[in-house]
CSV table of C-alpha atoms and ligand atoms in Angstrom, one decimal:
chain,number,residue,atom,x,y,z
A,1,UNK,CA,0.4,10.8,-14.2
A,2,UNK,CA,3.6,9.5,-15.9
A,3,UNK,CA,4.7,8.3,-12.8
A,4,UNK,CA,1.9,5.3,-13.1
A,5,UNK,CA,3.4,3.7,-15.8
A,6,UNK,CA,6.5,2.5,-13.6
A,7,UNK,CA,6.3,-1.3,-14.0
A,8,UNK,CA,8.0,-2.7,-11.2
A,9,UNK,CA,5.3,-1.2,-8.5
A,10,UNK,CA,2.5,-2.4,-10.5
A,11,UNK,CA,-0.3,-3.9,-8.0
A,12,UNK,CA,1.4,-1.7,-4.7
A,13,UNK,CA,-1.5,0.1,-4.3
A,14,UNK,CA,-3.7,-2.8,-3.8
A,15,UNK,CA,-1.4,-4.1,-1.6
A,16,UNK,CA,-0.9,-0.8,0.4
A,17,UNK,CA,-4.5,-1.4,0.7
A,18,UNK,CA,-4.3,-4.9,1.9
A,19,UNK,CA,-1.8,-4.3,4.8
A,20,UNK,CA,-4.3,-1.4,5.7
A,21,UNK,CA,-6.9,-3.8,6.3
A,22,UNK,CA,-5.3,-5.8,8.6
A,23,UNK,CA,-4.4,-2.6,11.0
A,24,UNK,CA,-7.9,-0.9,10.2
A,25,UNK,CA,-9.5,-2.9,13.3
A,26,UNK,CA,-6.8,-2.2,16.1
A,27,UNK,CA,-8.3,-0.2,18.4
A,28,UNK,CA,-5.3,2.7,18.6
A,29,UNK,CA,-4.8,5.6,20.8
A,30,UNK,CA,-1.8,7.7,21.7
A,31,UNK,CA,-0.6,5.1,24.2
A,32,UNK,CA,-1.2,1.4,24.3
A,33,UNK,CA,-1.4,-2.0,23.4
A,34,UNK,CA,-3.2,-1.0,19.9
A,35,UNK,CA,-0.1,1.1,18.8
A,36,UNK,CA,2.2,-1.8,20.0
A,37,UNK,CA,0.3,-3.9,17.9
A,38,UNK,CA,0.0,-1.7,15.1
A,39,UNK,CA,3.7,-1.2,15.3
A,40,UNK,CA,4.0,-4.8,15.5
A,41,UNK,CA,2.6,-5.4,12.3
A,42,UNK,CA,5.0,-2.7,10.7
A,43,UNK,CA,7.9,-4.0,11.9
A,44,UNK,CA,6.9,-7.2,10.0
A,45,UNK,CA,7.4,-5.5,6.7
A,46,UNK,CA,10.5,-3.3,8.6
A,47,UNK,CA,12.6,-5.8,10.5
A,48,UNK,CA,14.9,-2.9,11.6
A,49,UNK,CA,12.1,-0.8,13.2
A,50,UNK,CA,12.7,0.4,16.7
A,51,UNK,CA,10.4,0.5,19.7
A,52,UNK,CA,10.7,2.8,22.0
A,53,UNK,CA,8.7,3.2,25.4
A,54,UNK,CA,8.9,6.2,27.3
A,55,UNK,CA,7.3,6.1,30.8
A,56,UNK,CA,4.2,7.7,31.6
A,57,UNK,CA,5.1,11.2,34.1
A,58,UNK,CA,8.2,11.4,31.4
A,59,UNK,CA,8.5,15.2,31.4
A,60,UNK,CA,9.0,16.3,27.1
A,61,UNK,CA,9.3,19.9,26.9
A,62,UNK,CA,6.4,21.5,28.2
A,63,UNK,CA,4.1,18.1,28.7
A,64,UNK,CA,4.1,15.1,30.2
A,65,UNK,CA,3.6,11.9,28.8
A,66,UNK,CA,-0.1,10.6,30.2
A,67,UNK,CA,-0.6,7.0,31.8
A,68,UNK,CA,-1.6,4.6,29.5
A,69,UNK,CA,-4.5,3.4,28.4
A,70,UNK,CA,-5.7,0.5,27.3
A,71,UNK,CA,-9.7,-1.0,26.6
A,72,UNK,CA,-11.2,-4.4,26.4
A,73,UNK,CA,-14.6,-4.0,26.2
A,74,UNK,CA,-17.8,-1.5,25.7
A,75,UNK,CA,-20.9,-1.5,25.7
A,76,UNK,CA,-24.6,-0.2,26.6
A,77,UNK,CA,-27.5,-2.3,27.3
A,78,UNK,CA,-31.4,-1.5,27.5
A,79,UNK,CA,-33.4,-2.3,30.5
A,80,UNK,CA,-34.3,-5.7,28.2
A,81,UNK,CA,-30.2,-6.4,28.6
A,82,UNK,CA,-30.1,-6.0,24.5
A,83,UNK,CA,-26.7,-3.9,23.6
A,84,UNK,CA,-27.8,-0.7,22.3
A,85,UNK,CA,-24.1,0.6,21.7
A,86,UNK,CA,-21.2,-2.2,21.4
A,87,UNK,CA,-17.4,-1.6,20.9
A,88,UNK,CA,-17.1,-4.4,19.0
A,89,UNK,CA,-19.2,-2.9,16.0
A,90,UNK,CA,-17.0,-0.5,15.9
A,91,UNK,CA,-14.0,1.2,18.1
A,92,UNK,CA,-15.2,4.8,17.0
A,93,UNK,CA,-18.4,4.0,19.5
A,94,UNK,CA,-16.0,5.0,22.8
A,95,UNK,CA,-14.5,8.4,23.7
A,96,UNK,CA,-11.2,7.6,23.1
A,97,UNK,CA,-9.4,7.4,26.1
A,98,UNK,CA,-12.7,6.9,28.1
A,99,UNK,CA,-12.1,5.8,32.1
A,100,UNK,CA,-13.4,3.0,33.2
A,101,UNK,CA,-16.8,2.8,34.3
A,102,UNK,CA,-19.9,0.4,34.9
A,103,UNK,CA,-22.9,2.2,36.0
A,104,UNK,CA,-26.9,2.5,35.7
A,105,UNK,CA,-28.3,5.5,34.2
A,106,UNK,CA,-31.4,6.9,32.6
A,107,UNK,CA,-31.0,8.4,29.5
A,108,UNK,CA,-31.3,11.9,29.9
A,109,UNK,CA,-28.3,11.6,32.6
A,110,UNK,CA,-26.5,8.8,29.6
A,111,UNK,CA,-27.2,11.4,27.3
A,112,UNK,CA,-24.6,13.9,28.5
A,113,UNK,CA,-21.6,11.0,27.2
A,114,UNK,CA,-23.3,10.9,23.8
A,115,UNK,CA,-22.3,12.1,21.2
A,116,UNK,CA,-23.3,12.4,17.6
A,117,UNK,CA,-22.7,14.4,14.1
A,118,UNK,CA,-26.2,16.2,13.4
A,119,UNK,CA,-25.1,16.6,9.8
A,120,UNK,CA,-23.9,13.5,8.7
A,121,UNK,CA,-27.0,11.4,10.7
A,122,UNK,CA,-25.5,7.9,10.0
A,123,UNK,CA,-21.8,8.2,10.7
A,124,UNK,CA,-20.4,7.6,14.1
A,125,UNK,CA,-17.9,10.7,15.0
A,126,UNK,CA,-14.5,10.0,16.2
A,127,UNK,CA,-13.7,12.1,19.9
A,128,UNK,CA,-10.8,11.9,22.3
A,129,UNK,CA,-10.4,13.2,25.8
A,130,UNK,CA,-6.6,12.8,26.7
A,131,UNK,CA,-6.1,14.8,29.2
A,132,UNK,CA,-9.5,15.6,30.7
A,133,UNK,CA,-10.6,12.2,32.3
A,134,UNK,CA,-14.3,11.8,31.2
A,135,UNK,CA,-15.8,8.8,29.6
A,136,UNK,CA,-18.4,8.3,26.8
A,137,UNK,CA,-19.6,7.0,23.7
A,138,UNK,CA,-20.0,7.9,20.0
A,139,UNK,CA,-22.7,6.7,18.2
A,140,UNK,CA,-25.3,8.1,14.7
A,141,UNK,CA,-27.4,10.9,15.3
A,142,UNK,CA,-30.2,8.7,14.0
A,143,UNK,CA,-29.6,5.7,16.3
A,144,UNK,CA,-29.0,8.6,19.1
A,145,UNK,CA,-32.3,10.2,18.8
A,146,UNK,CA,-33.6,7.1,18.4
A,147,UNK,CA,-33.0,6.0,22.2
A,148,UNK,CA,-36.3,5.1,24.2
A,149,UNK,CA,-36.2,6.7,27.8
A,150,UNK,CA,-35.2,3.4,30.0
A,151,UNK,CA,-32.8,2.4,32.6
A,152,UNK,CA,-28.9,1.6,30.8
A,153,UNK,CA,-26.0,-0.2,31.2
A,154,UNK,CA,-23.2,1.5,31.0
A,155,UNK,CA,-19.6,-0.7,30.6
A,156,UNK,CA,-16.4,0.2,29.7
A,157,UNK,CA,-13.7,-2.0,30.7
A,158,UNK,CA,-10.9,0.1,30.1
A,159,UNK,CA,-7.9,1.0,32.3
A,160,UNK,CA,-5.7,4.2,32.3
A,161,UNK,CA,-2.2,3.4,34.2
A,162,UNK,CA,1.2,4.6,34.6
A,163,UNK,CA,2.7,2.5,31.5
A,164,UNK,CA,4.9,4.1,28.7
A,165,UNK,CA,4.2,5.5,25.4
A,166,UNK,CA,5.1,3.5,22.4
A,167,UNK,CA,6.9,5.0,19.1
A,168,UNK,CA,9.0,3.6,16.0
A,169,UNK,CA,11.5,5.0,14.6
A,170,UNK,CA,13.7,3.2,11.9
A,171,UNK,CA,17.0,5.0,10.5
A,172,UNK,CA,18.5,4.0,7.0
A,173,UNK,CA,21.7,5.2,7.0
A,174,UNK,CA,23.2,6.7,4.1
A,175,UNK,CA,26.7,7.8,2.7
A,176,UNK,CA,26.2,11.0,4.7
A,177,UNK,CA,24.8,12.3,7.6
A,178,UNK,CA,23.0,15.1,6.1
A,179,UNK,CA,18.6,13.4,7.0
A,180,UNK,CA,15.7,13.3,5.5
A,181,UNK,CA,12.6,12.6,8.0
A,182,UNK,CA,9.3,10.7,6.7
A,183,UNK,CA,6.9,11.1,9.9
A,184,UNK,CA,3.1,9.7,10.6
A,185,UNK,CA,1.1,8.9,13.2
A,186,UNK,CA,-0.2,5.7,14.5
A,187,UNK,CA,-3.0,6.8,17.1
A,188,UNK,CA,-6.3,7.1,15.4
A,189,UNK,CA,-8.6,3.9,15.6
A,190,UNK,CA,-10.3,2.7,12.7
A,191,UNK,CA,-10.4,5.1,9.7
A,192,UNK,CA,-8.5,5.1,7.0
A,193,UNK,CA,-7.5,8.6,5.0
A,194,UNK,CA,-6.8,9.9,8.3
A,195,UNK,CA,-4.8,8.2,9.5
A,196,UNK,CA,-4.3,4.7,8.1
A,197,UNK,CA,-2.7,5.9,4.9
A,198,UNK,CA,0.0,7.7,6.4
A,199,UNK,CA,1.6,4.6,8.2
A,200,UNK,CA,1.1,2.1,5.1
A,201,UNK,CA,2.8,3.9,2.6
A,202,UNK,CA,5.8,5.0,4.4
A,203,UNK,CA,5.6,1.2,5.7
A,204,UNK,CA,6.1,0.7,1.7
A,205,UNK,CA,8.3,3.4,1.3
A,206,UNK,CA,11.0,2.5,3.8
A,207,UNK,CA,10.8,-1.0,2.7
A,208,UNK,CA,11.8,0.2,-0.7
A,209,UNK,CA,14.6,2.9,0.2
A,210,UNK,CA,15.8,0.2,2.9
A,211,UNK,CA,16.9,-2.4,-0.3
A,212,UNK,CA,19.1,0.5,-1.8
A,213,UNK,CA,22.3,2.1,-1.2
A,214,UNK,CA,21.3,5.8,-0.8
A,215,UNK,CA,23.3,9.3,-0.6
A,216,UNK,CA,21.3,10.6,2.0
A,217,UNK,CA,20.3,9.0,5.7
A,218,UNK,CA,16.6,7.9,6.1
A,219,UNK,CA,14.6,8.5,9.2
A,220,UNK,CA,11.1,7.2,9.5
A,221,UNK,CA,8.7,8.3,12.2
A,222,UNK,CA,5.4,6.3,13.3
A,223,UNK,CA,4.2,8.4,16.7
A,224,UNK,CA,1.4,9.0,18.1
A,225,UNK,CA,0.1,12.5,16.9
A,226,UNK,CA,1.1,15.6,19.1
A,227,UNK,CA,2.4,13.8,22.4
A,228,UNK,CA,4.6,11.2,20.2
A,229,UNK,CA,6.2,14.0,18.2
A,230,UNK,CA,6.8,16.5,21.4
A,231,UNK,CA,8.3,13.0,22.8
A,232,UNK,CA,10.7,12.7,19.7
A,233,UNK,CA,12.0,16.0,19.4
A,234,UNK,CA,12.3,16.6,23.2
A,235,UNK,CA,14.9,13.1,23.1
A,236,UNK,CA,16.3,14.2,19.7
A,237,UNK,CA,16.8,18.0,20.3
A,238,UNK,CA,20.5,18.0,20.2
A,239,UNK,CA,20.3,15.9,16.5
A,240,UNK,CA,18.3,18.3,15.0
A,241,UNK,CA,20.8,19.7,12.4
A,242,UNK,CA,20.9,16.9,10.3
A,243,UNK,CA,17.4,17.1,9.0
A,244,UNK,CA,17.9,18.3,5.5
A,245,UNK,CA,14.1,17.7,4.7
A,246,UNK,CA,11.2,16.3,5.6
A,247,UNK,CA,7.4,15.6,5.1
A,248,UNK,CA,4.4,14.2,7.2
A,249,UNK,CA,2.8,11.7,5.6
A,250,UNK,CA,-1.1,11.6,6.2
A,251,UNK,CA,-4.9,12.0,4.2
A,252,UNK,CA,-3.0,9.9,1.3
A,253,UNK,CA,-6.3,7.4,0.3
A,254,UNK,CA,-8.9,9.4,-0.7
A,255,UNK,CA,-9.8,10.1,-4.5
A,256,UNK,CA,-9.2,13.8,-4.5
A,257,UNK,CA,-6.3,15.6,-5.8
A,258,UNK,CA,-2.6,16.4,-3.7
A,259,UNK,CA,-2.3,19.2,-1.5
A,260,UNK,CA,0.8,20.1,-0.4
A,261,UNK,CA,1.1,22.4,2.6
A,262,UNK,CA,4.5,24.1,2.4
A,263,UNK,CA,6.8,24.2,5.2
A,264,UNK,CA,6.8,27.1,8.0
A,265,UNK,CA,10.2,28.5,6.2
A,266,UNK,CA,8.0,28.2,3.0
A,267,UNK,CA,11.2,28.0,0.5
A,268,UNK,CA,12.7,25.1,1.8
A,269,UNK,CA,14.6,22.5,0.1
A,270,UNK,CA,11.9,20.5,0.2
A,271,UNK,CA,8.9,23.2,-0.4
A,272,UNK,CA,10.9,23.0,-3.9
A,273,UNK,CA,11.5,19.8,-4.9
A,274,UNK,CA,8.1,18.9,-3.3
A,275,UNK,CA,5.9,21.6,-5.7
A,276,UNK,CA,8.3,21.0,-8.8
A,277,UNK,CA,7.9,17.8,-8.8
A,278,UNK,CA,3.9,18.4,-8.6
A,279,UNK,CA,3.9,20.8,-11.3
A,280,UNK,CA,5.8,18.0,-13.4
A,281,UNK,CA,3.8,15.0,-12.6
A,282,UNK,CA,0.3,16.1,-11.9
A,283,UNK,CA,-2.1,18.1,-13.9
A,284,UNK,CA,-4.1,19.6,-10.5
A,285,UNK,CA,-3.0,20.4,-7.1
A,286,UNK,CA,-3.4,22.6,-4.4
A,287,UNK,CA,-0.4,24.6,-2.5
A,288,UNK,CA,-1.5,25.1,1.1
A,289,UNK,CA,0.7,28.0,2.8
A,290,UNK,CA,2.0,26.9,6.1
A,291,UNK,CA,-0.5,27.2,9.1
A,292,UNK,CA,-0.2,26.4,12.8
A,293,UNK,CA,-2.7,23.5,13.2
A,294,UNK,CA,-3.1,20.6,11.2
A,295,UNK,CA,-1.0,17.6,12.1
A,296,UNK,CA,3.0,17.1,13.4
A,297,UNK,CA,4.1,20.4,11.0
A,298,UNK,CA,2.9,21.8,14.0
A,299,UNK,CA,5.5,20.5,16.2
A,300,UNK,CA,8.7,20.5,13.4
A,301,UNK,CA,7.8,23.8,12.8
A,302,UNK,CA,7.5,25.3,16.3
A,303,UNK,CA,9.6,28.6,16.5
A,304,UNK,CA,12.3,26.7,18.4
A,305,UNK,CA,12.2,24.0,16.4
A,306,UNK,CA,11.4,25.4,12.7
A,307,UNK,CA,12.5,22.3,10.7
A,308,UNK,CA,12.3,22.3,7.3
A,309,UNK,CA,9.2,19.8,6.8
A,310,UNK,CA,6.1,20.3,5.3
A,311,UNK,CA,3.1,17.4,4.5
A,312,UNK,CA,2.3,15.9,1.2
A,313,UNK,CA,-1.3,15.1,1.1
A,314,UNK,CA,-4.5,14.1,-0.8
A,315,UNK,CA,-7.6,16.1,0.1
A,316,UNK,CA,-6.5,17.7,3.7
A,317,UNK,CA,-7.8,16.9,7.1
A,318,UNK,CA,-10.8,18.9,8.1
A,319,UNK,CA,-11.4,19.4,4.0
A,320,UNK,CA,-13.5,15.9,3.7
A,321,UNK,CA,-16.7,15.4,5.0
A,322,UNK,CA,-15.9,11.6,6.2
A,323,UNK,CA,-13.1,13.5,8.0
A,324,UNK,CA,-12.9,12.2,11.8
A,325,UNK,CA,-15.9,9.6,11.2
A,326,UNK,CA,-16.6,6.5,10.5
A,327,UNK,CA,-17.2,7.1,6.7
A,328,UNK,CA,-13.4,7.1,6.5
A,329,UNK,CA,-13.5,3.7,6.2
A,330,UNK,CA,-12.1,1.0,3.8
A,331,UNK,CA,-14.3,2.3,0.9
A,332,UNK,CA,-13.1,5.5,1.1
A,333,UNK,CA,-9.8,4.9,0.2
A,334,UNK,CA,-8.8,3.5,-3.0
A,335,UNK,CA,-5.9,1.6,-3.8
A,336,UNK,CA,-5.2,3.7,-7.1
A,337,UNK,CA,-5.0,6.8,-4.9
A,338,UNK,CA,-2.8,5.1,-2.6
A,339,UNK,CA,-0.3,4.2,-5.4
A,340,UNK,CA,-0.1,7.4,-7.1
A,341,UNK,CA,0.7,8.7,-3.5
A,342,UNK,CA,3.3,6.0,-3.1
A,343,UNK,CA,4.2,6.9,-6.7
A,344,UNK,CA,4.7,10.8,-5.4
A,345,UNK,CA,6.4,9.6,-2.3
A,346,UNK,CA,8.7,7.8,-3.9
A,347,UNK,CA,9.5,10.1,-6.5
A,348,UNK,CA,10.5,13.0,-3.7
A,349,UNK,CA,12.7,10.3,-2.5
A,350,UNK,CA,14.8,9.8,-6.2
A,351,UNK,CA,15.2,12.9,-6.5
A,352,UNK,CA,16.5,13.7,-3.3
A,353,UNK,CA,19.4,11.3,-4.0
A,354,UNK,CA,19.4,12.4,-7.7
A,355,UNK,CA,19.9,16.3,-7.0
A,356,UNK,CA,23.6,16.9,-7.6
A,357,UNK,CA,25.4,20.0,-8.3
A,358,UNK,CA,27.7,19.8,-12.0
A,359,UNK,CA,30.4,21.8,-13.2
A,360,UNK,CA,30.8,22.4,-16.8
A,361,UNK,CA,34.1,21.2,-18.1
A,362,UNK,CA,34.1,23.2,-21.2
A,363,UNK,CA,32.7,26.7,-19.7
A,364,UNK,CA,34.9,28.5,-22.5
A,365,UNK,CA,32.0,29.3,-25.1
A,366,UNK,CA,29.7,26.7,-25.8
A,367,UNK,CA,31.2,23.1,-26.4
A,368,UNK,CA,30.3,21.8,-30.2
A,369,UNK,CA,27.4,19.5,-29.4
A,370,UNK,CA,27.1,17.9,-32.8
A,371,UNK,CA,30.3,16.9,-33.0
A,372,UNK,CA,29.2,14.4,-29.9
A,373,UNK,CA,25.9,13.8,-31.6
A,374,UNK,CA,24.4,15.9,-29.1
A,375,UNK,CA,22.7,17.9,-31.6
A,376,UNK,CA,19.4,17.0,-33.9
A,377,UNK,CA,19.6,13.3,-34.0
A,378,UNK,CA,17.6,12.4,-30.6
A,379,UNK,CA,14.0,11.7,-30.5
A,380,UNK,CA,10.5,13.0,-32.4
A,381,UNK,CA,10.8,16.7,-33.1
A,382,UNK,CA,9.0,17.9,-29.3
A,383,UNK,CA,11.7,15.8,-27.8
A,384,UNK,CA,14.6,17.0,-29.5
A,385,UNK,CA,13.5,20.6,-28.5
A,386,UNK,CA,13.3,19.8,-25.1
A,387,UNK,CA,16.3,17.7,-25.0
A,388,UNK,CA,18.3,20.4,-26.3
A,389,UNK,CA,16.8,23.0,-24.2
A,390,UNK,CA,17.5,20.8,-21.5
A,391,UNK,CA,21.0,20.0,-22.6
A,392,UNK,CA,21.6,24.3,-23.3
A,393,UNK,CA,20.6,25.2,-19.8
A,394,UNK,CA,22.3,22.5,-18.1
A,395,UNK,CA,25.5,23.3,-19.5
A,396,UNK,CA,24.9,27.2,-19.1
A,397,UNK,CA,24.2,26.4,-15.2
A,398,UNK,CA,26.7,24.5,-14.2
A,399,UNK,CA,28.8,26.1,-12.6
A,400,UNK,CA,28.6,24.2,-9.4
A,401,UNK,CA,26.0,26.8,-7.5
A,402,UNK,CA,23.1,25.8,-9.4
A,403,UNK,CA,21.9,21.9,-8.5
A,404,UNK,CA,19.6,20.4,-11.0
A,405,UNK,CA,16.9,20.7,-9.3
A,406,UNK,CA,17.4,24.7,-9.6
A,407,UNK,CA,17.8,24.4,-13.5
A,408,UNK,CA,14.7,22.4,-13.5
A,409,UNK,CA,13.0,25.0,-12.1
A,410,UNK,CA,14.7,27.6,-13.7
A,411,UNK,CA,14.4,26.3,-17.7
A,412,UNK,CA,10.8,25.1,-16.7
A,413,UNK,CA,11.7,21.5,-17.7
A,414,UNK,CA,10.6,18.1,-16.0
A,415,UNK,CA,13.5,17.3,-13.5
A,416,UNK,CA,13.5,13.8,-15.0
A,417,UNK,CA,14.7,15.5,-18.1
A,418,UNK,CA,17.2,17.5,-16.9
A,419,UNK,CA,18.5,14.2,-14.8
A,420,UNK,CA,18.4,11.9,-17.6
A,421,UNK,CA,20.4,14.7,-19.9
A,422,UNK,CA,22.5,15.3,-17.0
A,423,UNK,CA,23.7,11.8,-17.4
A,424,UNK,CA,24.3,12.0,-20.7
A,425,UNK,CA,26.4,15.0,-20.3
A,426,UNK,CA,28.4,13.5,-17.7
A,427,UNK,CA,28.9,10.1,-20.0
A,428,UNK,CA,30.4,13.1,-22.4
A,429,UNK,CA,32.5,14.0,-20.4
A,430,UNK,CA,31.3,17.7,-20.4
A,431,UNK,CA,30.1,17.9,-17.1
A,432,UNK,CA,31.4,16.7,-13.9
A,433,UNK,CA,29.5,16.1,-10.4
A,434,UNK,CA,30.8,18.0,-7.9
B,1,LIG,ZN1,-7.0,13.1,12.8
């Protein structure tokens, strides 16, 4: 990818990768100290970053927000007092959002809070139960089938109280009103491509829009999935207009390819900019049409809602086998595949702010280009073709309907082309931005 050779974010990847380690062991959930704390952490890197808690029984569209819960400690012991299961191994090992509990049992009665991935024998599954109060633990098929019959322990120190939910939210402000929204989620425990990536790189991102003077306004998201989302756009509902684009951010560590899963409108402004600027930059990606699960697409593209925001991704959720285990772990992601998604990211964002509409000042016939050395003298022979291509149909399309971005696509030239030969035309004063 071209995009990689961009100097000045050399070594971002590894660093993306650093910040995720520090979050990976924060045990998070969709309310609670661990997304305080993760958000926290965030707002190290994002001084400007709001927190916002909305009480538990808060009514958001057709939910309510759930107490909050929070968890110390976990743990089962053998008859010998040896901990057979222990939270602090690894947050994955309790149902998240567990109630408290500390009780005997014999296994086969322990056994119905077990669970386990038959197929993938040593990897601990990740399982919720938000709003059906249960309790349990997650452990290996092999360690589960392992278990001698005996008496066990059962502990989880957690509590589940009226509270608030916790979200940030952190607006750049541009010349205009007219808003781009980068959303993620912040509520998964430890792993990594889901969800860890998400929040890093759109940590990085903001940090990087946030030192520049931009065109368009900047609104970043970090929710919890679902309930955090519902909770933003139920506060928000009246703003809504704004949003000129958008994109959830998750799945952005793994090795694999991008996937890009077009909005619900499916021709949106950013469904084009997003799959242009994949077809210019990337040699192999996938275009997932828009579906109603998956991640917070769900909610911004509700029928009553139907924003125009899609999600940029590596492999997609469901789509990896370390998906929802602990396999999506530190190893799994890779710090080149979370630059080159950082690299993407960014990219959106420039030419967002670099997608003007031009009218053509000479539109009588075509202007004499060689007379501006505009003609022959630029580059090998490939280039020259394609800089005068570019130059032809940028001047034939300006007519102030057609924004670069739609002669891009049009002429079936790189947008950083078109850009770049936009500029020149504009130094020749044969094109004006309108
Ligand atoms: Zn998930």
């Amino acid at each position: 990818m071209a995009l990689l050779e961009n100097e000045s974010f050399d070594g971002i990847g590894k660093q993306i990768h650093e910040f995720m380690t520090n979050l990976y062991p924060i045990c998070r959930s969709i309310t609670g100290n661990g997304v305080r704390d993760s958000l926290k952490q965030i707002k190290q890197y994002l001084p400007n970053l709001e927190i916002h808690e909305v009480p538990s029984g808060s009514e958001v569209f057709d939910w309510k927000i759930p107490n909050e819960w929070n968890i110390k400690d976990a743990f089962v012991k053998n008859s010998l007092g040896e901990k057979v299961i222990d939270f602090n191994n690894s947050n994955l090992h309790v149902l998240n959002y567990s109630t408290p509990i500390h009780t005997k049992l014999h296994l086969d009665e322990l056994k119905k809070h077990l669970f386990s991935l038959e197929k993938y024998p040593d990897w601990i599954p990740y399982k919720t139960s938000y709003y059906d109060q249960n309790w349990g633990f997650c452990l290996s098929h092999n360690q589960l089938i392992n278990l001698p019959e005996d008496e066990y322990e059962v502990s989880i120190d957690s509590s589940l109280e009226s509270g608030s939910l916790t979200y940030g939210e952190l607006l750049l402000k541009g010349e205009t009103d007219d808003e781009v929204i980068f959303s993620t989620y912040v509520c998964h425990p430890s792993m990594c491509n889901d969800n860890l990536s998400g929040p890093t790189i759109l940590t990085y991102l903001a940090k990087e829009i946030s030192k520049r003077k931009t065109k368009l306004s900047y609104r970043f998201l970090f929710l919890p999935e679902t309930i955090g989302a519902i909770t933003w756009l139920s506060i928000n509902k009246n703003n809504l207009n704004k949003i000129k684009a958008g994109l959830v951010a998750t799945c952005l560590g793994d090795p694999g390819n991008f996937t890009y899963k077009k909005s619900k409108l499916g021709i949106s402004y950013i469904d084009k900019i997003t799959i242009k600027l994949l077809e210019d930059n990337s040699s192999d990606f996938k275009i997932e049409e828009f579906k109603p699960f998956g991640s917070d697409e769900r909610q911004y593209c509700s029928p009553g809602i139907n924003l125009p925001i899609g999600s940029l991704m590596k492999t997609m959720y469901y789509k990896f086998p370390e998906y929802h285990t602990s396999a999506d772990n530190l190893e799994f992601v890779t710090p080149k595949s979370l630059e080159s998604s950082f690299l993407m990211y960014y990219k959106i964002y420039e030419t967002l702010e670099d997608n003007d509409y031009y009218e053509n000042l000479n539109p009588m016939c075509e202007p004499q280009l060689g007379k501006r050395g505009l003609r022959n003298n630029i580059g090998g022979p490939k280039e020259t073709n394609n800089f005068q291509e570019s130059i032809d149909w940028i001047l034939n399309m300006s007519d102030g309907k057609n924004s670069l971005l739609d002669i891009a696509i049009k002429s079936n030239l790189n947008f950083e082309l078109i850009k770049k030969c936009a500029d020149i035309l504009e130094k020749n004063q044969l094109i004006k931005k309108i």
